[in-house]
Amino acid sequence: MSQERRAYAHPIGVSVGDMTPPEALGEKARWLEQLGYSHIMVPEDYFYVPALVGATLALSATREVPVGTSIVSGLVRHPAVLAMEIAGISRAFPGRFRPGIGLGLPTWLEQMGLMPEKPVAALRESVTSVQRLLAGETVTLAGKQFNLDAIGITHPAIEHVPITLGVMGPMLLRLSGQIADGTLFGAAAGLDYFRFAIAEVEKGLAKAGRSPEAMAYSTVALTCVHSDGGTARAAARPILASFLGEFGVNILTDAYGISEQLTAILQRGGPEAVAAEMPDEWLEDLTLVGTPAEVVEKMRRWLAAGLDSICIFLPDDELERDTLELVAKEVIPAIRG
């Protein structure tokens, strides 16, 4: 069993919204720990809150809950700098820091002039260099993306720091199976994608001669819970529609089998048409919405499909507070049994 799987008291955590300002992160993290969530993730959506700063603030304000990043781009920081920062946080908060690394959205990387020609090779160089540096090695690498000339960090990690990869496509999923401790799936994924993605990660595990037990699987999930299921669905529908409208078709919609239909909607009416035209099934299958009992059942199906943990989020402050309180009161106890 992976170290990440042992780290959480139960499967349900929270991804704090990227609109939460840094000065409010500590108080929010403390509240989430008091509610009983098993872990907290701080996203690094560019250009909002720096996740390593946010994670440090959250760790400082809490006592026991693990805190992770979901995700920092492995291209934005040099791996020597990223390893130095991860090691520093992990040493200050032993056993509690769970860094997540990925490529980041191409749009953001292109804005910064950082989009690599070979994304898989670039991420491999970044992550494996970080892992070696954390372990105290001195690293020399003349890579396609990064160069390291006999670099070692003065204060390496004093324990194994599990690295999660936040990736989507098949080649990167297989890379995660080869080198990572955990794989994080994106929002609006759903069961069809989970099955597809886990199968790809397992190919990477097999190629590297690693046991399936070496990998933990998690996802970020748009979640809205209300005592009246219709109210929850009405609140979450425009949020899911905005995601689908903004990001369009991708590997997630391909796996779910809606890419052609989504493309047709976007061509007819643009992103604004998605909320009006998307079938109700999309909301049911790609998010966690409904009454507490309905969300418990959906979570159980997702966990049974292979997930080890689910990090919920809702990008609306008022709705989020109500959902987080209700999940803590009724969903977590049911999932824990």
C-alpha positions as semicolon CSV with decimal commas, in nm:
position;residue;x (nm);y (nm);z (nm)
1;M;0,000;0,000;0,000
2;S;0,138;0,342;-0,095
3;Q;0,245;0,594;0,163
4;E;-0,016;0,837;0,030
5;R;-0,297;0,587;0,091
6;R;-0,191;0,551;0,454
7;A;-0,179;0,927;0,502
8;Y;-0,551;1,003;0,496
9;A;-0,798;0,916;0,770
10;H;-1,077;0,884;0,510
11;P;-1,111;0,958;0,137
12;I;-1,268;1,307;0,139
13;G;-1,058;1,621;0,119
14;V;-1,105;1,977;-0,005
15;S;-0,939;2,177;-0,279
16;V;-0,946;2,540;-0,168
17;G;-1,068;2,781;-0,433
18;D;-0,806;2,977;-0,622
19;M;-1,004;3,293;-0,545
20;T;-0,923;3,249;-0,175
21;P;-0,661;3,519;-0,105
22;P;-0,340;3,414;0,069
23;E;-0,426;3,599;0,389
24;A;-0,743;3,390;0,425
25;L;-0,590;3,049;0,358
26;G;-0,479;2,978;0,712
27;E;-0,817;3,045;0,867
28;K;-0,992;2,839;0,599
29;A;-0,753;2,546;0,640
30;R;-0,803;2,550;1,017
31;W;-1,182;2,545;0,967
32;L;-1,159;2,253;0,723
33;E;-0,947;2,055;0,969
34;Q;-1,201;2,123;1,244
35;L;-1,482;2,002;1,016
36;G;-1,300;1,672;0,979
37;Y;-1,173;1,672;0,619
38;S;-0,889;1,428;0,571
39;H;-0,667;1,644;0,350
40;I;-0,645;1,984;0,187
41;M;-0,515;2,077;-0,158
42;V;-0,401;2,420;-0,270
43;P;-0,416;2,463;-0,650
44;E;-0,170;2,669;-0,849
45;D;-0,387;2,810;-1,124
46;Y;-0,181;3,082;-1,287
47;F;-0,193;3,365;-1,189
48;Y;-0,375;3,341;-0,857
49;V;-0,216;3,197;-0,541
50;P;0,133;3,040;-0,544
51;A;0,058;2,689;-0,422
52;L;0,380;2,636;-0,228
53;V;0,316;2,957;-0,036
54;G;-0,048;2,861;0,012
55;A;0,038;2,511;0,131
56;T;0,287;2,652;0,383
57;L;0,022;2,892;0,516
58;A;-0,229;2,606;0,545
59;L;0,021;2,379;0,718
60;S;0,118;2,653;0,961
61;A;-0,245;2,709;1,061
62;T;-0,334;2,342;1,115
63;R;-0,212;2,066;1,344
64;E;-0,237;1,727;1,173
65;V;-0,415;1,741;0,836
66;P;-0,198;1,665;0,529
67;V;-0,178;1,947;0,275
68;G;-0,089;1,912;-0,091
69;T;-0,057;2,111;-0,411
70;S;-0,277;2,038;-0,708
71;I;-0,074;2,103;-0,911
72;V;0,242;2,309;-0,956
73;S;0,381;2,307;-1,306
74;G;0,707;2,123;-1,341
75;L;0,802;2,372;-1,613
76;V;0,758;2,699;-1,425
77;R;1,030;2,634;-1,166
78;H;1,368;2,479;-1,229
79;P;1,367;2,132;-1,066
80;A;1,651;2,231;-0,834
81;V;1,447;2,524;-0,704
82;L;1,130;2,314;-0,683
83;A;1,314;2,039;-0,493
84;M;1,463;2,294;-0,253
85;E;1,117;2,435;-0,180
86;I;0,951;2,094;-0,139
87;A;1,228;1,973;0,089
88;G;1,203;2,284;0,302
89;I;0,828;2,252;0,350
90;S;0,845;1,878;0,419
91;R;1,117;1,926;0,681
92;A;0,918;2,197;0,854
93;F;0,601;1,985;0,859
94;P;0,710;1,619;0,875
95;G;0,473;1,369;0,721
96;R;0,214;1,627;0,615
97;F;0,319;1,776;0,280
98;R;0,188;1,612;-0,038
99;P;0,326;1,791;-0,345
100;G;0,158;1,746;-0,680
101;I;0,339;1,824;-1,005
102;G;0,217;1,839;-1,364
103;L;0,266;2,031;-1,685
104;G;0,005;2,299;-1,627
105;L;-0,241;2,421;-1,887
106;P;-0,079;2,490;-2,227
107;T;-0,239;2,835;-2,239
108;W;-0,056;2,940;-1,923
109;L;0,273;2,789;-2,035
110;E;0,244;2,964;-2,370
111;Q;0,180;3,295;-2,195
112;M;0,512;3,251;-2,013
113;G;0,698;3,112;-2,315
114;L;0,748;2,779;-2,135
115;M;0,554;2,528;-2,346
116;P;0,798;2,243;-2,418
117;E;0,834;2,077;-2,756
118;K;0,830;1,736;-2,586
119;P;0,602;1,757;-2,281
120;V;0,652;1,398;-2,160
121;A;1,030;1,423;-2,169
122;A;1,020;1,763;-2,001
123;L;0,799;1,645;-1,715
124;R;1,007;1,329;-1,670
125;E;1,323;1,538;-1,640
126;S;1,159;1,771;-1,390
127;V;1,004;1,510;-1,163
128;T;1,290;1,259;-1,160
129;S;1,537;1,540;-1,090
130;V;1,321;1,662;-0,802
131;Q;1,299;1,309;-0,660
132;R;1,674;1,255;-0,677
133;L;1,748;1,592;-0,517
134;L;1,497;1,529;-0,238
135;A;1,677;1,200;-0,168
136;G;2,006;1,385;-0,120
137;E;2,169;1,302;-0,451
138;T;2,394;1,536;-0,644
139;V;2,244;1,558;-0,991
140;T;2,408;1,627;-1,324
141;L;2,179;1,634;-1,626
142;A;2,208;1,770;-1,977
143;G;1,845;1,729;-2,072
144;K;1,611;1,838;-2,345
145;Q;1,442;2,085;-2,109
146;F;1,667;2,126;-1,805
147;N;2,036;2,137;-1,723
148;L;2,178;2,058;-1,381
149;D;2,553;2,082;-1,323
150;A;2,645;1,888;-1,008
151;I;2,356;2,030;-0,809
152;G;2,270;1,906;-0,463
153;I;2,047;2,078;-0,212
154;T;2,194;2,151;0,129
155;H;1,882;2,049;0,322
156;P;1,726;1,752;0,140
157;A;1,415;1,579;0,264
158;I;1,454;1,372;0,579
159;E;1,176;1,130;0,481
160;H;1,020;1,002;0,162
161;V;0,799;1,278;0,018
162;P;0,533;1,116;-0,205
163;I;0,502;1,294;-0,540
164;T;0,166;1,298;-0,717
165;L;0,144;1,368;-1,089
166;G;-0,157;1,564;-1,214
167;V;-0,186;1,446;-1,575
168;M;-0,454;1,370;-1,834
169;G;-0,337;1,214;-2,161
170;P;-0,227;0,852;-2,209
171;M;0,148;0,915;-2,244
172;L;0,161;1,127;-1,930
173;L;-0,059;0,879;-1,741
174;R;0,186;0,603;-1,830
175;L;0,470;0,828;-1,715
176;S;0,295;0,867;-1,381
177;G;0,283;0,490;-1,348
178;Q;0,656;0,473;-1,404
179;I;0,775;0,742;-1,163
180;A;0,504;0,879;-0,929
181;D;0,353;0,780;-0,596
182;G;0,007;0,909;-0,687
183;T;-0,194;1,019;-0,989
184;L;-0,442;1,307;-0,969
185;F;-0,727;1,325;-1,218
186;G;-0,886;1,656;-1,315
187;A;-1,231;1,793;-1,249
188;A;-1,525;1,681;-1,465
189;A;-1,371;1,339;-1,527
190;G;-1,623;1,071;-1,426
191;L;-1,621;0,694;-1,415
192;D;-1,542;0,634;-1,783
193;Y;-1,231;0,847;-1,760
194;F;-1,123;0,696;-1,428
195;R;-1,130;0,347;-1,579
196;F;-0,942;0,459;-1,890
197;A;-0,682;0,655;-1,694
198;I;-0,615;0,387;-1,434
199;A;-0,558;0,135;-1,712
200;E;-0,300;0,369;-1,869
201;V;-0,123;0,427;-1,537
202;E;-0,111;0,051;-1,485
203;K;0,071;0,015;-1,818
204;G;0,335;0,248;-1,682
205;L;0,355;0,057;-1,357
206;A;0,404;-0,269;-1,544
207;K;0,670;-0,120;-1,770
208;A;0,865;0,000;-1,467
209;G;0,819;-0,332;-1,286
210;R;0,622;-0,166;-1,008
211;S;0,337;-0,317;-0,811
212;P;-0,014;-0,175;-0,862
213;E;-0,011;-0,115;-0,486
214;A;0,263;0,144;-0,537
215;M;0,010;0,388;-0,685
216;A;-0,266;0,595;-0,526
217;Y;-0,542;0,756;-0,734
218;S;-0,728;1,075;-0,657
219;T;-0,947;1,329;-0,830
220;V;-1,072;1,682;-0,791
221;A;-1,451;1,694;-0,812
222;L;-1,700;1,975;-0,854
223;T;-1,935;1,911;-0,561
224;C;-2,262;2,072;-0,457
225;V;-2,474;1,917;-0,182
226;H;-2,811;2,034;-0,051
227;S;-3,097;1,875;0,138
228;D;-3,296;1,938;-0,180
229;G;-3,121;1,769;-0,469
230;G;-3,281;1,995;-0,726
231;T;-3,135;2,301;-0,558
232;A;-2,788;2,149;-0,568
233;R;-2,821;2,059;-0,935
234;A;-2,949;2,404;-1,031
235;A;-2,653;2,565;-0,855
236;A;-2,389;2,336;-1,005
237;R;-2,519;2,325;-1,363
238;P;-2,388;2,666;-1,477
239;I;-2,052;2,598;-1,310
240;L;-1,999;2,271;-1,496
241;A;-2,120;2,438;-1,815
242;S;-1,864;2,715;-1,774
243;F;-1,585;2,457;-1,741
244;L;-1,699;2,266;-2,048
245;G;-1,747;2,586;-2,244
246;E;-1,407;2,726;-2,151
247;F;-1,196;2,415;-2,203
248;G;-1,396;2,248;-2,482
249;V;-1,326;1,894;-2,594
250;N;-1,032;1,706;-2,449
251;I;-0,930;1,359;-2,334
252;L;-1,190;1,374;-2,054
253;T;-1,480;1,442;-2,290
254;D;-1,341;1,184;-2,533
255;A;-1,345;0,916;-2,262
256;Y;-1,700;1,009;-2,164
257;G;-1,807;1,005;-2,530
258;I;-1,948;1,359;-2,551
259;S;-1,684;1,540;-2,757
260;E;-1,888;1,541;-3,076
261;Q;-2,204;1,661;-2,900
262;L;-2,015;1,928;-2,703
263;T;-1,847;2,052;-3,021
264;A;-2,186;2,085;-3,191
265;I;-2,323;2,288;-2,899
266;L;-2,021;2,518;-2,899
267;Q;-2,044;2,568;-3,274
268;R;-2,413;2,657;-3,250
269;G;-2,405;2,893;-2,956
270;G;-2,062;2,919;-2,804
271;P;-1,984;2,860;-2,435
272;E;-2,305;3,034;-2,328
273;A;-2,514;2,762;-2,494
274;V;-2,368;2,475;-2,293
275;A;-2,570;2,542;-1,975
276;A;-2,896;2,551;-2,171
277;E;-2,833;2,254;-2,398
278;M;-2,618;2,002;-2,212
279;P;-2,805;1,686;-2,106
280;D;-2,880;1,637;-1,738
281;E;-2,670;1,320;-1,749
282;W;-2,351;1,523;-1,790
283;L;-2,408;1,686;-1,454
284;E;-2,493;1,354;-1,290
285;D;-2,194;1,168;-1,430
286;L;-1,918;1,430;-1,415
287;T;-1,986;1,596;-1,079
288;L;-2,090;1,511;-0,724
289;V;-2,427;1,684;-0,690
290;G;-2,750;1,610;-0,509
291;T;-2,864;1,528;-0,160
292;P;-2,614;1,392;0,094
293;A;-2,741;1,040;0,036
294;E;-2,708;1,076;-0,343
295;V;-2,354;1,209;-0,313
296;V;-2,257;0,928;-0,075
297;E;-2,372;0,676;-0,335
298;K;-2,183;0,852;-0,616
299;M;-1,866;0,871;-0,408
300;R;-1,890;0,502;-0,329
301;R;-1,912;0,423;-0,701
302;W;-1,607;0,638;-0,774
303;L;-1,408;0,480;-0,493
304;A;-1,510;0,133;-0,608
305;A;-1,377;0,220;-0,956
306;G;-1,028;0,258;-0,810
307;L;-1,002;0,602;-0,654
308;D;-0,837;0,628;-0,314
309;S;-0,943;0,984;-0,239
310;I;-1,167;1,262;-0,366
311;C;-1,093;1,631;-0,322
312;I;-1,413;1,835;-0,347
313;F;-1,445;2,197;-0,454
314;L;-1,715;2,449;-0,542
315;P;-1,611;2,791;-0,680
316;D;-1,884;2,992;-0,508
317;D;-1,812;3,113;-0,156
318;E;-2,165;3,099;-0,015
319;L;-2,260;2,771;-0,181
320;E;-1,924;2,622;-0,093
321;R;-1,962;2,691;0,280
322;D;-2,303;2,523;0,290
323;T;-2,177;2,225;0,092
324;L;-1,864;2,181;0,303
325;E;-2,063;2,187;0,625
326;L;-2,321;1,940;0,495
327;V;-2,059;1,702;0,356
328;A;-1,877;1,711;0,689
329;K;-2,196;1,646;0,882
330;E;-2,360;1,376;0,668
331;V;-2,134;1,249;0,388
332;I;-1,804;1,188;0,567
333;P;-1,962;0,980;0,847
334;A;-2,143;0,767;0,590
335;I;-1,830;0,710;0,383
336;R;-1,624;0,626;0,690
337;G;-1,893;0,380;0,797
